[in-house]
Coordinates of C-alpha atoms in Angstrom, one line a residue:
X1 CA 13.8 3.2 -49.2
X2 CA 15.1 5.9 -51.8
X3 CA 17.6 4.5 -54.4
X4 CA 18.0 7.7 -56.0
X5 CA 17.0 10.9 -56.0
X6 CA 17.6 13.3 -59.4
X7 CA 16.9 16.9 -59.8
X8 CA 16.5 17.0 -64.0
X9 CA 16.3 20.5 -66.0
X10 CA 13.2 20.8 -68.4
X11 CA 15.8 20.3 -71.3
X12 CA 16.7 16.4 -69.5
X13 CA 19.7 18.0 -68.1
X14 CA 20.4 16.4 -65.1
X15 CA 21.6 18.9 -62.8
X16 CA 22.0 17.1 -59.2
X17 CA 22.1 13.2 -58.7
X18 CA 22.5 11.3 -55.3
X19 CA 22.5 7.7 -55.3
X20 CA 21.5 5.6 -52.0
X21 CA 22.0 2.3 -53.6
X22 CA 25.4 0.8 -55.9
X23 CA 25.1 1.6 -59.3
X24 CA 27.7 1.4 -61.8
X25 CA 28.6 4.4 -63.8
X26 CA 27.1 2.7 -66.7
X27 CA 24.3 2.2 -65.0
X28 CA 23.8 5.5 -63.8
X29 CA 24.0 6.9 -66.4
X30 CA 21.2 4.6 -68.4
X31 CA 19.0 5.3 -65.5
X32 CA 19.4 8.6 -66.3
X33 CA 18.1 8.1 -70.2
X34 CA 15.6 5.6 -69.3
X35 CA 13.6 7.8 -67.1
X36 CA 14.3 11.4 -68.8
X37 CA 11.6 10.7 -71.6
X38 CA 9.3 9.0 -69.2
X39 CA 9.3 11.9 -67.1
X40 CA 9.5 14.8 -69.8
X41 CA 6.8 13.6 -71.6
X42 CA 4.2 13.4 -69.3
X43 CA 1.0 15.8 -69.4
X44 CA 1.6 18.1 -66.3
X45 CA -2.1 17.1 -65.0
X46 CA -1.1 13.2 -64.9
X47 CA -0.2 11.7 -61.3
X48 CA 3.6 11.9 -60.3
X49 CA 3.9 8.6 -59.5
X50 CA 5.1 5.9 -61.9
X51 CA 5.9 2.7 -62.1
X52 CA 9.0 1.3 -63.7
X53 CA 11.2 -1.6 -63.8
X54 CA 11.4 -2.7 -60.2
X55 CA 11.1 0.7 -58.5
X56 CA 8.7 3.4 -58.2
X57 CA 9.5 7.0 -60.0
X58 CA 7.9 9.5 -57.7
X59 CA 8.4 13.8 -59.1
X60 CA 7.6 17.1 -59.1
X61 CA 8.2 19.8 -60.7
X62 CA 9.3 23.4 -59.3
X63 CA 9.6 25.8 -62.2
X64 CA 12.5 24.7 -64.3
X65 CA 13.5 21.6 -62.2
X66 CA 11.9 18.2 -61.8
X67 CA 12.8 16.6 -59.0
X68 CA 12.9 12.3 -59.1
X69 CA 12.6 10.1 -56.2
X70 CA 13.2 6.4 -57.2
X71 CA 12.0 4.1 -54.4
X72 CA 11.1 0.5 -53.5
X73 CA 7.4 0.1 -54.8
X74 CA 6.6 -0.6 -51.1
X75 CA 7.2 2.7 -50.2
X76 CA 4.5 5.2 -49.6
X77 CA 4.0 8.4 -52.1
X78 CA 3.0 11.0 -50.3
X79 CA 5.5 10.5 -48.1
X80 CA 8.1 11.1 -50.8
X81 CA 6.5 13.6 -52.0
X82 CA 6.9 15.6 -48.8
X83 CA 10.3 14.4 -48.3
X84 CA 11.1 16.3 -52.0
X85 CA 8.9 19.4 -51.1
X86 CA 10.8 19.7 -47.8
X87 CA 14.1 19.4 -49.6
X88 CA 12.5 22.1 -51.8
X89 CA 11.5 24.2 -48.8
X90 CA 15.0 24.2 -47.3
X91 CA 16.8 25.3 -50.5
X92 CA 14.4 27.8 -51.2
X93 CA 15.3 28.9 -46.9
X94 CA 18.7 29.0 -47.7
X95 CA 18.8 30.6 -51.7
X96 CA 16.1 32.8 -51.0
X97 CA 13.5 31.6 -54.1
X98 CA 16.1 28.7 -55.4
X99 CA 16.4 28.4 -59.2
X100 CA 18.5 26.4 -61.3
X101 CA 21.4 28.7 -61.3
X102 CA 21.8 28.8 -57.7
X103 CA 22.4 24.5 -58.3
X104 CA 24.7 24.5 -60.9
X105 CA 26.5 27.4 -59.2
X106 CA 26.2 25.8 -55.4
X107 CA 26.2 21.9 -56.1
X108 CA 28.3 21.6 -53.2
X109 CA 25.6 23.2 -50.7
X110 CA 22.6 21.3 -52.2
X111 CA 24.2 18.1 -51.9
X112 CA 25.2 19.1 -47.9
X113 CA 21.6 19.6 -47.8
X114 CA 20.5 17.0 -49.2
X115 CA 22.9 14.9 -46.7
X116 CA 21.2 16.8 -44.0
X117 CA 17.5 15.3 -45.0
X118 CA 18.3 12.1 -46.4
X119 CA 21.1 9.5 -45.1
X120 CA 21.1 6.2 -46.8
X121 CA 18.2 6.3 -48.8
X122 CA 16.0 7.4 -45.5
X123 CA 15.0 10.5 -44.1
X124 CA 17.0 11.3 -41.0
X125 CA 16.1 14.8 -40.1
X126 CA 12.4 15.8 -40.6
X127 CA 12.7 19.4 -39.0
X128 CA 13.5 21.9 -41.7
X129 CA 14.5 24.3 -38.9
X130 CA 16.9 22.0 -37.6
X131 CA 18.8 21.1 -41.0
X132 CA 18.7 25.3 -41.8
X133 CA 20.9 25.7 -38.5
X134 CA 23.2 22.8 -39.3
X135 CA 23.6 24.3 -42.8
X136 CA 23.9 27.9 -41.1
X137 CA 26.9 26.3 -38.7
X138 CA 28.6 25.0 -41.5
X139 CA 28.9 28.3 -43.3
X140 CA 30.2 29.7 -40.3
X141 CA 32.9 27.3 -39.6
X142 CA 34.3 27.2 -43.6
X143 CA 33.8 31.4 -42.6
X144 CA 36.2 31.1 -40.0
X145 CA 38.2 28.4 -41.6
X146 CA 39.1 30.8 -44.6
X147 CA 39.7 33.7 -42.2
X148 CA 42.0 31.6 -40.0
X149 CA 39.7 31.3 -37.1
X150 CA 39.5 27.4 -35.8
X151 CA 36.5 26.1 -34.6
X152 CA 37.3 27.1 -31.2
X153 CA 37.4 30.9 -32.0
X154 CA 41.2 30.9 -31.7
X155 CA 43.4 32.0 -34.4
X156 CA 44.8 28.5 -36.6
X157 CA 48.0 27.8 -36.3
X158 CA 51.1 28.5 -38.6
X159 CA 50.9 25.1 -40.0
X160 CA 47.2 25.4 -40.6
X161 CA 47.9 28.7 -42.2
X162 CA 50.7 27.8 -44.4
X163 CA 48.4 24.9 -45.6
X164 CA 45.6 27.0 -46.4
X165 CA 47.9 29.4 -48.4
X166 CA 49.3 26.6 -50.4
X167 CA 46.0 25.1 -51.1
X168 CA 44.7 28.8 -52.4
X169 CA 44.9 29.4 -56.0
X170 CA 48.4 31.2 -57.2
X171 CA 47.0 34.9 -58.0
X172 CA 45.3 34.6 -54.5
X173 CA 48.9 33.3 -52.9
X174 CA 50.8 35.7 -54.4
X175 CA 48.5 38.7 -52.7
X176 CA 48.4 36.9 -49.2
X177 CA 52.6 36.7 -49.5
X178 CA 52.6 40.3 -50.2
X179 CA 50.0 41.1 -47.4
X180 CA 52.2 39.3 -44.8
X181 CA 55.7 40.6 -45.7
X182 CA 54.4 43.8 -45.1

């Protein structure tokens, strides 16, 4: 089972963090120093698996970003390893050649993909063209949400649209007034 999984920036900047198992804040965030220098320092041509404490750290690195898998030492490697390359795979499907910018700018959308591949510290969908068109349905429906479209095709209602105008930010609300008085 995964109890974490931590996308770090060469500079030990973490930069995405999902835990599958109840860690304090404190906790998380000595996790977090603890394995930063284990991980940094080692040679690129050393193995990517590592033992520590009472888990297994299991990485790779893509360009910039290493991604960390902590599991139960029971688990298998190269199965985590293919679980982080697919996760790899299916942001570099839906960024187009993913980089660290397009994380820090779209956390939101690489944790709903991550949520697509792993539930509960297990992988739940192994078909990278299924979690693509659940991602892809998802943009449509916040599409249609912010053009006042429901998720039926009709047109939201008053209440929904008055909501979604309060909710805007004020620059934004004072336009939309302006666009609807005429």
């Amino acid at each position: 089972m995964i109890h974490f999984m931590m996308l770090m920036s060469r500079q030990g900047k973490v930069r995405l963090a999902k835990w599958y198992q109840t860690y304090s804040q404190k906790e998380r965030l000595k996790v977090a120093k603890e394995i930063t220098p284990l991980i940094l320092a080692r040679p690129l041509k050393l193995c990517n698996f590592l033992d520590w404490k009472n888990l297994k750290l299991i990485y790779r690195r893509y360009a910039s970003l290493y991604f960390i898998c902590g599991v139960d030492v029971s688990d298998n490697e190269l199965i985590t390893l293919e679980i982080i390359h697919e996760f790899v795979e299916v942001l570099d499907r839906y960024f187009g050649n993913v980089c660290e910018l397009d994380l820090i700018f779209n956390f939101h959308k690489a944790y709903y993909i991550l949520d697509e591949l792993i539930i509960a510290g297990e992988l739940q969908e192994p078909s990278k063209r299924v979690v693509s068109k659940a991602i892809e349905q998802q943009d449509i429906l916040v599409d249609n949400f912010k053009n006042g479209i429901g998720e039926d095709g009709q047109p939201l209602s008053m209440q929904h649209q008055i909501h979604s105008m309060l909710t805007r930010p004020v620059g934004d609300l004072a336009l939309n007034i302006k666009e609807r008085l005429g």
